[in-house]
XYZ file of C-alpha atoms in Angstrom:
764
model
C 22.907 -3.986 -13.590
C 24.872 -2.261 -11.184
C 23.270 -2.448 -8.416
C 23.759 -6.588 -9.473
C 27.800 -6.144 -9.480
C 27.448 -3.853 -6.383
C 26.035 -6.876 -4.121
C 28.432 -9.466 -6.019
C 30.856 -6.963 -5.205
C 29.726 -6.834 -1.028
C 29.656 -10.699 -1.361
C 33.239 -11.137 -2.418
C 34.418 -9.011 0.018
C 32.645 -10.729 2.927
C 33.987 -14.120 1.954
C 37.085 -13.342 1.728
C 36.773 -11.426 4.918
C 35.553 -14.681 6.550
C 38.436 -16.367 5.010
C 40.914 -13.641 6.101
C 39.649 -14.558 9.948
C 40.073 -18.336 9.828
C 43.494 -17.713 8.877
C 43.790 -15.808 12.196
C 41.316 -17.290 14.696
C 40.578 -21.225 15.091
C 36.717 -21.852 13.710
C 34.433 -19.113 16.226
C 30.765 -19.403 15.461
C 27.535 -17.673 16.334
C 24.859 -19.610 18.285
C 21.706 -19.881 19.513
C 21.685 -22.232 22.646
C 18.276 -22.809 23.727
C 18.462 -24.050 27.694
C 16.058 -25.924 30.654
C 15.113 -22.549 32.551
C 13.632 -25.012 35.259
C 16.880 -26.329 35.686
C 18.715 -23.348 37.308
C 20.647 -23.237 40.159
C 18.810 -21.500 42.762
C 22.341 -19.994 43.429
C 21.440 -17.747 40.965
C 19.334 -14.384 40.443
C 18.164 -14.744 36.829
C 18.486 -16.434 34.229
C 20.637 -14.288 32.520
C 23.191 -14.654 35.630
C 23.387 -18.074 34.872
C 24.321 -17.909 31.146
C 26.781 -15.782 32.014
C 28.513 -17.590 34.492
C 28.493 -20.742 32.047
C 30.548 -19.178 29.799
C 32.687 -18.051 32.227
C 33.450 -21.482 33.328
C 34.191 -22.531 29.644
C 37.537 -22.562 28.696
C 39.584 -23.287 25.383
C 43.716 -24.411 24.137
C 44.298 -20.854 22.848
C 43.084 -19.061 25.736
C 39.988 -17.983 22.973
C 36.888 -16.653 25.542
C 33.388 -17.276 24.560
C 31.310 -13.383 23.678
C 27.920 -13.365 24.459
C 25.281 -11.729 22.766
C 21.993 -11.757 24.169
C 19.702 -13.119 26.364
C 16.428 -14.098 25.406
C 13.808 -12.981 27.658
C 9.992 -13.749 25.575
C 10.912 -15.584 21.585
C 12.820 -18.539 23.599
C 14.356 -19.679 26.670
C 18.265 -19.491 26.317
C 21.026 -16.947 25.011
C 23.182 -16.087 21.549
C 27.275 -16.166 21.860
C 30.282 -16.376 19.610
C 31.790 -19.681 20.701
C 34.636 -22.218 19.610
C 33.951 -25.885 18.565
C 35.863 -26.308 21.844
C 33.247 -24.527 23.847
C 30.632 -26.252 21.866
C 31.624 -29.637 23.318
C 31.519 -28.349 27.186
C 28.404 -26.247 26.414
C 26.889 -29.359 25.337
C 27.689 -31.087 28.716
C 26.294 -28.528 30.899
C 23.379 -28.986 33.011
C 20.360 -27.897 31.626
C 21.429 -27.274 28.218
C 19.389 -28.668 25.251
C 20.163 -27.612 22.290
C 21.983 -25.401 19.473
C 21.374 -23.663 15.951
C 24.450 -21.891 13.792
C 23.328 -18.080 13.467
C 21.502 -17.866 9.760
C 21.373 -15.199 7.554
C 17.926 -14.279 6.077
C 17.732 -12.461 2.976
C 16.584 -8.715 2.739
C 12.450 -7.886 3.249
C 11.457 -4.832 1.225
C 9.112 -2.652 2.568
C 6.929 -5.595 1.530
C 4.511 -3.970 -1.288
C 6.570 -4.803 -3.773
C 7.501 -7.888 -2.651
C 3.534 -8.786 -2.064
C 2.836 -8.112 -5.982
C 4.775 -10.534 -6.888
C 8.395 -8.178 -7.905
C 11.588 -10.296 -7.966
C 14.908 -8.968 -8.453
C 15.735 -12.268 -10.965
C 12.363 -13.040 -12.915
C 9.168 -11.479 -13.758
C 8.176 -7.689 -14.301
C 11.233 -5.838 -12.932
C 13.978 -7.763 -15.113
C 11.395 -7.149 -18.620
C 10.884 -3.688 -17.260
C 14.050 -2.833 -17.130
C 13.129 -1.865 -13.159
C 11.971 0.931 -15.065
C 15.472 2.438 -16.291
C 15.401 6.022 -17.696
C 11.380 6.057 -17.688
C 10.403 9.528 -15.868
C 7.362 9.842 -13.221
C 6.063 13.416 -12.560
C 4.609 12.935 -8.497
C 2.206 16.282 -8.419
C 1.670 16.710 -4.635
C 3.197 18.449 -1.542
C 6.594 18.458 -2.867
C 9.935 16.414 -2.189
C 12.213 16.445 0.874
C 15.714 15.957 -1.453
C 17.718 14.776 0.860
C 16.054 10.978 1.742
C 17.981 8.498 0.895
C 15.360 7.472 -1.215
C 16.110 9.607 -3.263
C 20.258 8.993 -3.871
C 21.389 8.377 -7.877
C 23.971 5.471 -6.634
C 24.177 3.956 -10.343
C 22.271 5.220 -12.226
C 23.399 6.830 -15.732
C 23.120 10.265 -16.947
C 19.780 11.669 -17.634
C 17.377 11.165 -20.430
C 18.698 13.581 -23.505
C 14.984 14.395 -24.060
C 14.341 15.480 -20.147
C 13.365 19.442 -20.798
C 12.939 19.979 -17.479
C 14.283 22.346 -14.551
C 15.266 21.684 -10.645
C 14.175 25.895 -8.997
C 15.427 26.902 -6.225
C 13.640 28.441 -3.584
C 12.961 28.397 0.310
C 15.560 25.888 1.409
C 16.049 24.766 -1.400
C 18.454 25.120 -4.076
C 19.059 23.386 -7.835
C 21.864 21.193 -6.923
C 19.459 18.975 -4.357
C 18.679 17.179 -7.930
C 20.534 14.227 -9.228
C 19.722 11.455 -11.450
C 17.500 10.183 -9.524
C 15.706 13.317 -8.463
C 16.170 14.945 -12.009
C 13.284 17.776 -11.608
C 11.639 19.515 -8.809
C 9.266 22.415 -9.347
C 6.503 24.363 -7.189
C 3.244 26.209 -7.678
C 1.630 28.735 -5.207
C 0.771 31.578 -7.139
C -3.217 30.188 -7.039
C -2.967 30.070 -3.338
C -1.218 33.478 -2.244
C -3.409 35.375 -4.871
C -6.557 34.207 -2.327
C -4.727 35.542 0.516
C -3.106 31.600 1.848
C 0.506 33.340 2.465
C 2.800 30.172 2.657
C 5.920 30.889 4.059
C 8.374 28.740 6.733
C 6.971 27.577 9.886
C 4.018 26.839 8.272
C 5.287 25.654 4.857
C 8.366 25.910 2.025
C 7.326 28.515 -0.616
C 9.789 25.949 -2.724
C 9.767 22.717 -3.960
C 10.604 21.227 -0.273
C 8.306 18.917 1.213
C 7.108 20.453 4.586
C 4.666 17.824 5.301
C 5.947 14.501 4.003
C 3.567 13.356 1.295
C 4.850 14.177 -1.701
C 8.318 12.169 -0.077
C 6.180 9.306 0.358
C 4.393 8.655 -2.635
C 7.282 9.451 -4.804
C 9.587 6.869 -2.933
C 6.890 4.671 -3.335
C 6.521 4.635 -6.704
C 10.468 4.870 -8.078
C 12.590 4.886 -3.891
C 16.201 4.138 -4.314
C 17.148 0.930 -2.375
C 17.533 1.770 1.661
C 18.647 -0.486 3.265
C 17.088 -0.824 7.217
C 14.411 1.474 7.081
C 11.842 0.818 9.651
C 9.044 2.709 11.452
C 10.046 3.295 15.328
C 10.692 -0.912 14.677
C 8.419 -2.030 12.602
C 8.391 -2.996 9.025
C 12.178 -3.050 9.162
C 13.850 -4.070 5.636
C 14.854 -2.418 2.674
C 12.461 0.437 1.372
C 12.652 0.366 -2.477
C 10.666 1.841 -5.044
C 7.928 -0.395 -7.661
C 9.877 1.011 -10.555
C 13.437 2.138 -8.319
C 15.395 2.584 -11.425
C 12.589 5.128 -12.832
C 13.596 8.897 -12.552
C 11.266 10.903 -10.679
C 10.382 14.917 -10.993
C 8.639 16.374 -8.376
C 6.100 19.154 -8.637
C 4.469 21.032 -5.416
C 0.198 22.109 -6.536
C -0.561 20.911 -1.836
C 0.816 23.663 0.623
C 0.288 23.534 4.235
C -2.425 26.773 5.169
C -5.711 27.191 6.484
C -7.566 24.658 3.896
C -4.165 22.218 3.354
C -5.748 22.159 0.151
C -4.159 23.241 -3.773
C -5.371 25.720 -5.722
C -7.003 24.631 -9.748
C -4.902 27.014 -10.938
C -1.437 25.349 -9.287
C -2.317 22.222 -9.692
C -3.823 22.022 -13.921
C -0.010 24.163 -13.772
C 2.061 21.821 -12.115
C 0.246 19.147 -14.491
C 0.812 21.597 -17.383
C 4.546 22.125 -16.927
C 5.157 17.954 -16.190
C 3.734 17.565 -19.943
C 6.215 20.867 -21.243
C 9.098 18.601 -19.476
C 8.813 15.592 -21.084
C 7.889 12.907 -17.976
C 6.544 9.544 -19.255
C 3.744 8.794 -16.665
C 1.258 10.735 -13.810
C 0.941 9.971 -10.478
C -1.859 12.609 -8.793
C -2.493 11.593 -5.085
C -5.472 14.008 -4.597
C -9.102 15.097 -5.643
C -11.094 17.605 -7.315
C -14.999 18.130 -6.063
C -16.727 16.277 -8.316
C -18.085 18.135 -11.156
C -18.535 17.652 -15.163
C -15.338 16.819 -16.288
C -14.413 20.285 -18.003
C -14.713 22.191 -14.015
C -12.021 19.582 -12.894
C -8.310 20.512 -13.061
C -7.618 17.275 -12.734
C -9.234 15.030 -15.922
C -8.514 18.312 -17.563
C -4.945 17.889 -16.996
C -5.172 14.632 -17.895
C -6.884 14.687 -21.021
C -4.007 16.864 -22.174
C -1.591 14.077 -20.953
C -3.122 11.354 -22.430
C -2.688 12.903 -26.066
C 0.487 13.093 -25.588
C 1.411 9.958 -24.489
C 1.583 10.102 -20.585
C 0.139 7.428 -18.330
C -2.376 9.324 -15.561
C -2.805 6.635 -12.457
C -5.047 8.741 -10.025
C -6.487 8.204 -6.402
C -10.220 6.924 -5.895
C -10.466 8.973 -3.009
C -10.996 8.458 0.669
C -14.931 8.730 1.224
C -15.862 4.731 1.533
C -17.044 2.389 1.944
C -20.659 4.104 0.259
C -20.737 3.822 -3.046
C -20.808 6.833 -5.943
C -18.176 8.642 -3.707
C -15.494 7.822 -6.166
C -12.953 10.626 -6.446
C -10.973 11.045 -10.191
C -13.007 8.824 -12.681
C -12.793 10.630 -15.455
C -12.292 7.289 -18.377
C -9.106 9.100 -19.780
C -7.607 8.653 -16.312
C -6.524 4.749 -14.361
C -8.592 5.218 -11.036
C -6.748 3.112 -8.483
C -8.100 1.815 -4.635
C -6.745 0.752 -1.893
C -6.259 -2.843 -0.343
C -4.166 -4.465 2.376
C -0.815 -6.574 1.801
C 0.406 -8.773 4.020
C 2.213 -7.943 7.204
C 0.412 -6.413 9.978
C 1.864 -4.649 13.572
C 1.049 -6.610 16.853
C 2.038 -6.940 20.387
C 2.029 -9.902 22.438
C 0.042 -9.387 25.564
C 0.307 -12.109 28.223
C -2.081 -12.079 31.660
C -1.876 -12.955 34.953
C 1.954 -14.066 34.595
C 1.125 -16.732 31.646
C -1.955 -17.812 32.722
C -3.372 -16.434 29.036
C -1.312 -14.781 26.027
C -2.811 -13.085 23.295
C -1.822 -11.825 19.981
C -3.745 -7.943 19.332
C -2.998 -5.590 16.803
C -0.279 -2.692 18.025
C 1.898 0.445 15.982
C 2.661 1.547 19.173
C 6.218 3.557 18.286
C 8.477 2.665 21.177
C 9.539 -0.201 22.572
C 7.880 -0.375 25.925
C 8.454 -2.428 28.996
C 5.150 -3.833 30.317
C 5.476 -6.097 32.477
C 3.449 -6.796 36.558
C 1.155 -3.754 35.605
C -2.550 -3.634 37.194
C -5.767 -4.102 34.644
C -8.242 -2.202 35.128
C -11.893 -2.643 33.679
C -15.135 -0.939 34.958
C -17.331 -4.339 34.394
C -20.720 -3.243 35.840
C -20.602 -0.214 34.798
C -21.455 0.679 30.650
C -19.577 3.483 30.575
C -16.347 2.941 31.980
C -16.197 -0.620 29.619
C -16.459 1.835 26.875
C -14.392 4.392 28.294
C -16.314 7.810 27.273
C -15.878 10.868 28.477
C -15.101 11.781 31.222
C -15.920 8.036 31.960
C -12.632 6.833 34.055
C -11.300 8.184 37.730
C -7.685 9.070 37.268
C -7.821 7.236 41.368
C -9.028 4.113 39.595
C -6.564 4.018 36.908
C -4.017 5.578 37.296
C -0.948 3.666 36.047
C -3.241 0.841 35.463
C -3.144 -1.030 31.482
C -7.219 -0.221 31.101
C -9.495 -2.441 29.053
C -12.152 -1.058 26.839
C -14.710 -2.112 24.744
C -14.879 -0.307 21.432
C -17.530 2.151 21.494
C -19.144 3.304 17.231
C -18.397 6.932 18.404
C -15.170 6.316 20.067
C -11.872 5.216 18.681
C -9.713 8.365 18.964
C -11.829 9.984 21.784
C -11.277 6.058 24.007
C -7.930 6.836 23.480
C -7.708 9.980 24.816
C -9.687 9.310 27.646
C -7.643 6.851 28.948
C -4.699 9.054 28.443
C -6.660 11.860 30.297
C -6.928 9.433 33.349
C -3.795 8.702 33.399
C -3.360 5.037 32.802
C -0.056 3.434 31.289
C -2.312 2.579 28.282
C -4.654 0.307 26.894
C -6.509 -3.222 25.523
C -9.329 -1.741 23.553
C -11.442 -4.926 22.300
C -12.872 -4.085 18.831
C -12.594 -5.710 14.928
C -13.243 -2.610 13.362
C -11.065 -1.720 11.182
C -10.374 2.359 12.091
C -7.259 0.836 14.617
C -5.325 0.212 11.554
C -4.010 3.969 11.022
C -1.277 4.621 13.087
C -2.316 7.510 14.368
C -4.475 6.777 16.861
C -1.290 4.729 19.027
C -0.579 7.772 21.316
C -0.234 5.506 24.310
C 0.602 2.213 25.026
C -2.576 0.832 22.987
C -2.933 -2.929 21.782
C -6.630 -4.059 20.090
C -8.123 -7.490 20.578
C -10.351 -9.181 18.927
C -14.011 -9.371 20.160
C -13.579 -13.135 20.494
C -10.539 -12.405 22.611
C -11.819 -9.809 24.474
C -14.643 -11.806 25.922
C -11.108 -13.791 27.030
C -9.707 -11.156 28.993
C -12.700 -9.997 30.416
C -13.295 -13.086 32.050
C -9.444 -13.348 32.831
C -10.515 -10.172 34.950
C -13.926 -10.443 36.077
C -12.686 -14.477 37.864
C -9.241 -13.162 38.630
C -8.489 -11.087 42.254
C -5.470 -9.122 40.971
C -5.337 -9.051 37.591
C -1.490 -7.977 35.834
C -0.722 -8.220 32.511
C 2.932 -7.724 30.693
C 2.906 -6.681 26.849
C 5.404 -6.712 24.565
C 5.434 -4.279 21.399
C 7.032 -3.998 18.386
C 6.311 -7.464 16.550
C 6.223 -6.919 12.637
C 3.922 -9.892 11.363
C 4.745 -11.321 7.434
C 1.915 -13.420 5.673
C -0.877 -12.444 7.667
C -4.224 -13.037 5.830
C -6.580 -12.638 4.297
C -4.904 -10.162 1.758
C -5.232 -8.233 0.238
C -8.655 -6.700 1.886
C -10.279 -3.801 0.368
C -9.462 -0.739 2.534
C -13.225 0.643 4.118
C -11.814 4.123 3.244
C -10.833 3.237 0.314
C -14.397 4.976 -2.614
C -16.345 3.217 -3.760
C -17.754 3.254 -7.961
C -19.363 3.999 -10.201
C -18.365 7.376 -10.358
C -21.232 10.615 -10.619
C -19.862 11.945 -13.495
C -19.491 8.827 -15.880
C -21.145 5.999 -13.423
C -21.072 4.148 -17.287
C -17.602 3.414 -16.620
C -16.886 1.191 -14.013
C -14.602 2.433 -11.632
C -11.949 2.457 -9.916
C -10.387 0.472 -12.396
C -7.553 -1.768 -10.104
C -6.691 -2.109 -6.284
C -3.760 -1.562 -5.202
C -1.656 -1.633 -1.913
C -2.712 1.275 0.090
C -2.976 0.394 3.926
C 0.376 1.417 6.092
C 2.810 1.710 3.332
C 5.834 2.271 4.893
C 7.689 4.797 2.639
C 9.981 8.156 2.970
C 9.198 11.174 5.038
C 10.245 14.123 5.838
C 12.066 14.513 9.345
C 10.613 18.058 10.504
C 7.235 16.933 10.674
C 5.820 15.303 13.358
C 2.626 12.775 12.273
C 3.403 10.351 14.875
C 3.131 11.309 18.449
C 2.930 9.596 22.074
C 1.527 11.763 24.153
C 1.856 15.776 24.060
C 5.607 14.943 22.047
C 5.965 14.865 18.481
C 8.054 11.756 17.162
C 10.285 13.196 13.954
C 11.109 10.081 11.538
C 12.556 9.670 8.095
C 10.236 6.566 7.190
C 6.804 6.472 7.669
C 3.745 3.959 7.699
C 0.766 6.279 5.740
C -2.533 4.596 4.190
C -5.220 5.776 1.972
C -5.455 5.744 -1.794
C -2.916 8.556 -1.884
C -0.142 5.517 -1.151
C -2.385 3.125 -4.333
C -1.959 5.560 -6.651
C 2.192 5.502 -6.879
C 2.131 1.660 -6.690
C -0.048 1.672 -9.675
C 2.360 4.077 -11.924
C 5.604 2.477 -10.744
C 4.239 -0.775 -11.913
C 2.745 1.098 -15.519
C 6.428 2.369 -15.505
C 7.474 -0.916 -15.186
C 5.182 -2.115 -18.037
C 6.103 1.166 -19.916
C 9.931 0.720 -20.016
C 9.152 -2.424 -21.294
C 6.987 -1.833 -24.211
C 7.747 1.895 -25.092
C 5.015 2.059 -28.133
C 2.186 1.020 -25.666
C -0.725 3.595 -25.180
C -2.264 5.073 -21.741
C -5.271 3.051 -22.389
C -3.099 0.040 -23.675
C -1.084 0.038 -19.952
C -4.015 0.567 -18.171
C -6.303 -2.255 -20.269
C -2.772 -4.090 -19.415
C -3.420 -3.469 -15.629
C -7.459 -4.598 -15.459
C -7.489 -7.727 -17.657
C -4.543 -9.350 -15.374
C -6.198 -8.522 -12.210
C -6.421 -10.999 -9.935
C -9.430 -11.479 -7.956
C -8.327 -14.119 -4.636
C -7.050 -13.401 -1.868
C -4.382 -15.146 0.330
C -6.561 -18.136 1.560
C -7.596 -18.193 -2.466
C -10.996 -16.723 -1.082
C -12.948 -13.725 -2.726
C -10.917 -10.406 -1.738
C -12.492 -9.059 1.461
C -14.335 -6.111 2.136
C -12.856 -4.799 5.016
C -15.935 -3.125 6.102
C -18.131 -5.634 5.877
C -16.320 -8.490 6.576
C -17.349 -10.353 3.136
C -17.227 -10.506 -0.646
C -15.745 -7.533 -2.558
C -17.355 -6.717 -5.580
C -15.759 -4.851 -8.857
C -17.350 -1.080 -7.415
C -14.951 -1.731 -4.802
C -11.927 -3.145 -6.393
C -13.319 -2.725 -10.008
C -10.961 -5.722 -12.309
C -8.901 -6.780 -8.794
C -5.827 -6.059 -6.908
C -2.866 -5.531 -10.085
C -0.126 -8.164 -10.714
C 2.282 -6.739 -12.091
C 4.040 -9.677 -13.810
C 1.584 -10.711 -15.284
C 0.714 -7.466 -16.657
C 3.486 -7.535 -19.127
C 1.892 -9.950 -20.693
C -1.819 -9.609 -21.569
C -1.691 -11.388 -24.664
C -4.690 -9.312 -26.100
C -5.139 -5.254 -25.204
C -8.756 -2.867 -25.076
C -7.204 0.225 -27.011
C -8.768 3.886 -26.648
C -7.698 6.593 -29.081
C -7.814 10.050 -27.791
C -11.025 10.260 -30.495
C -13.234 7.573 -28.459
C -12.788 9.696 -25.266
C -14.113 12.199 -27.778
C -17.515 10.807 -28.330
C -17.719 9.517 -25.451
C -18.461 13.309 -23.933
C -20.929 13.930 -27.266
C -22.639 10.567 -26.080
C -22.761 12.572 -22.010
C -24.776 15.752 -24.213
C -21.482 17.835 -22.765
C -21.779 20.780 -25.004
C -19.870 21.916 -27.783
C -18.376 24.519 -25.325
C -17.611 21.804 -22.603
C -15.800 19.678 -24.803
C -13.734 21.815 -26.894
C -12.514 23.268 -22.917
C -11.634 19.179 -22.108
C -10.061 18.378 -26.012
C -8.630 21.766 -27.092
C -10.352 21.132 -30.287
C -11.847 24.282 -31.901
C -13.108 21.473 -34.871
C -15.314 18.456 -34.009
C -18.113 16.494 -34.848
C -20.083 14.591 -32.227
C -21.543 12.807 -35.756
C -20.232 9.372 -33.748
C -21.874 10.130 -29.900
C -21.058 6.996 -28.051
C -20.890 6.110 -24.256
C -19.639 2.452 -24.891
C -16.071 2.886 -24.435
C -13.848 0.385 -25.781
C -13.110 -0.244 -21.555
C -11.937 -3.489 -20.612
C -15.436 -4.022 -18.493
C -18.548 -3.378 -18.548
C -21.430 -2.174 -16.284
C -25.033 -1.603 -16.701
C -26.937 0.834 -14.649
C -30.167 -0.866 -14.159
C -33.718 1.195 -13.713
C -35.154 0.008 -10.413
C -39.200 1.211 -13.000
C -38.359 -1.343 -15.636
C -38.295 -5.627 -14.582
C -36.343 -6.252 -17.734
C -33.389 -4.954 -19.398
C -31.185 -5.645 -22.422
C -27.452 -4.005 -23.404
C -24.947 -4.698 -26.223
C -21.337 -4.079 -25.929
C -19.371 -3.697 -28.345
C -15.067 -4.155 -28.040
C -11.986 -3.720 -30.370
C -9.199 -6.646 -28.993
C -5.755 -6.435 -30.451
C -3.122 -8.503 -30.282
C 0.131 -7.699 -28.346
C 2.256 -10.924 -29.479
C 4.693 -11.678 -31.782
C 2.588 -14.428 -33.009
C -0.942 -15.416 -34.014
C -2.887 -16.952 -31.817
C -6.992 -17.876 -30.971
C -9.078 -17.598 -28.002
C -12.371 -18.223 -26.964
C -14.680 -16.422 -24.286
C -16.408 -18.228 -21.636
C -18.504 -16.252 -19.552
C -19.281 -16.980 -15.492
C -22.806 -15.558 -15.678
C -23.741 -12.879 -12.803
C -26.992 -13.899 -11.295
C -30.253 -12.542 -12.896
C -28.670 -12.050 -16.053
C -28.189 -13.624 -18.951
C -25.142 -13.150 -21.177
C -24.061 -13.863 -24.833
C -20.910 -13.674 -26.711
C -20.152 -13.169 -30.670
C -18.101 -14.702 -32.208
C -16.906 -16.602 -29.323
C -13.641 -17.571 -30.669
C -11.241 -14.861 -32.629
C -8.416 -15.108 -34.082
C -5.541 -12.676 -34.739
C -2.443 -13.075 -37.063
C 0.172 -11.685 -35.454
C 1.245 -8.986 -33.621
C -1.481 -5.403 -33.232
C -3.763 -7.844 -35.291
C -7.550 -6.639 -34.185
C -10.918 -8.600 -33.156
C -14.272 -7.392 -32.708
C -16.364 -8.818 -30.880
C -20.685 -7.734 -29.298
C -21.621 -8.943 -25.912
C -25.437 -8.607 -25.277
C -26.457 -8.666 -21.312
C -30.335 -9.597 -20.826
C -30.908 -9.036 -16.439
C -34.137 -9.618 -15.015
C -34.551 -7.640 -12.586
C -37.140 -9.278 -10.855
C -34.326 -12.321 -10.288
C -30.905 -10.146 -10.525
C -32.019 -8.782 -6.447
C -29.986 -6.404 -5.258
C -26.918 -6.898 -2.847
C -27.293 -3.330 -1.576
C -28.837 -0.232 -2.339
C -26.819 0.333 -5.549
C -24.914 -3.143 -6.165
C -27.553 -5.370 -8.575
C -24.434 -8.991 -9.187
C -21.374 -9.431 -11.468
C -19.313 -12.225 -13.232
C -16.700 -12.100 -15.904
C -16.322 -12.618 -19.522
C -13.100 -13.878 -20.121
C -11.051 -14.756 -23.003
C -8.642 -17.825 -22.825
C -6.511 -18.686 -25.756
C -6.405 -21.514 -27.186
C -3.559 -23.591 -26.671
C -1.850 -21.235 -24.920
C -1.184 -19.599 -21.643
C -2.939 -15.953 -22.390
C -6.077 -15.372 -20.424
C -7.583 -11.759 -21.000
C -10.340 -11.087 -17.458
C -13.115 -8.099 -17.503
C -15.425 -7.876 -14.815
C -19.720 -7.752 -15.869
C -21.411 -5.835 -13.450
C -25.146 -4.208 -13.230
C -25.491 -0.853 -10.371
C -28.505 0.673 -9.732
C -28.489 4.768 -10.836
C -29.176 7.384 -8.217
């Protein structure tokens, strides 16, 4: 509420300022003036001079003169100025005048992913979840850059009494750097040191300070404070804000820049252990270890201990897609997050021949460079030059020119470097490859156009005696479609270690996410020059996990009694599977509809997750029974559960999970499997639900009972779902996925909808 009060105060001050100005001067205003450039007198060398001449000729009774603000060269023909009513009357009578509009003030834009998730300060999960107030998120990562504006604690109350953590001093890090937002910071490097990996400046800081920036980025994504005018070299300009902006942050540094850029398992476990001891409510880990049985995986082991304490654990799914069975962090007690795009893109406008052809392409080139009337080069007739292959371009041919290339499947970075090596001014590459979503590719003035537009460019070059081009960079496109899409790099399920659990669980924003950065590490380069910045665009499932943990923090704040499994269930059963064109979510790699093995239950929907109606809850003992079902030995289970006494009398691979997957064997034609589930009502009233099934192709699904009733909050109801699959008709979509559909529980005379995917997959 302090934030809202602050904005109201600013508004009152603004109104007061305007009123005082009006009492002292004539009613001046800012206006945008549209002009007909074709009527410009020949005596002026430029339209800018013409506009200035018009303004200087104006007068008013009190002697006030107009003030020129901007001359527009691309977005419109005209200018903006501060004018009085008398000035307006004079301007409207001048030759060439077309129209005038009063300047308007737009609402603040965020770094987009909160808005894309539907977060609104006035309604939905932000106010209902109290913006994550006093919930503590532990970020297990590369540390923190505490001076970032994203970690300011303005308006935050005292640190919760239950917090037991500390802020450690170390290399270039002092305990005083912590505050009421960043309430803890610790570093764990003993394991790396023991392996001979020395950690010291300038390679990294042996302290909680973030050298690389990754931990700063993930922390600010999850719970960063509002920061106005954040941007990436002019792109994505707006107010950066975390998903749970009033949550507290604790940073645990376990990743260091060294010869392996890795984290020792011992250090990671120490960090997770300390986070549990300190009293975090949630953890996010945007890292992964080689997939092994769970007792050998430090994250799986640490996460089991965390969920026993009621701590929700979110982990990145990995960046090894788009192939199947590439999933990391697939333990069923972890909430595993895949990466999707948001409805924001970055562009450049390319104009050919002085206006013959204009195309909008993708670009994240980080300079407001003026490219005007520059010659174009295309190696027409020489395929090697058309593809800009290594050492294909002759510097004598391309120096100072923009080179047009067709994408080479083995190229990308190598093509960009070849253009740079040859001394060209920049490049236009025709490609639909998703690799060009990464800003790190744009080390030269580069625009990527679609193959369809690329053909238009080629046709223009071939038919023109002197092909030339203009390029306008630094364009941010909002509302781009379709979105979300599953990022090609996002790891796909099933998970090798437990393929009978559908993974990933959900999809969250993970492509070109703007968040805070360590300003001493240059990830962006132009030529040989590293560019430093406080905010940067990054892509990866590393970015999607903090989005999910931020939403989970909102749910935890609103429902403090919910278990980690309950929170995950709410995220899954309310997720959506349609994009902003109302079509199926697309797989960026294939360009066709994605499947639950790509996006899990769907894309997270915070506002719906706040009130899911029903949940699929899971007890710790259920996970132990699951490990028994995997035929884990007593030793393996003890390592994970830390229990000296347990039995496997109720071994069971059918966890009470909010999704369903049937593993198929190509040696059989027909298979049948029955899932047993328990639903829990989380609404303060009785309710009745009816089941409906979107039958997957080649499958017959039967739900019994098809109607369930609940007496009140936390009452339960059981059901069985039998799936029969005829492999003769259930043809696989790929080498590992069969078909999929959905089970949906509809509230009778109510609004709640509880949806779960049903998918078949072929076992490796």
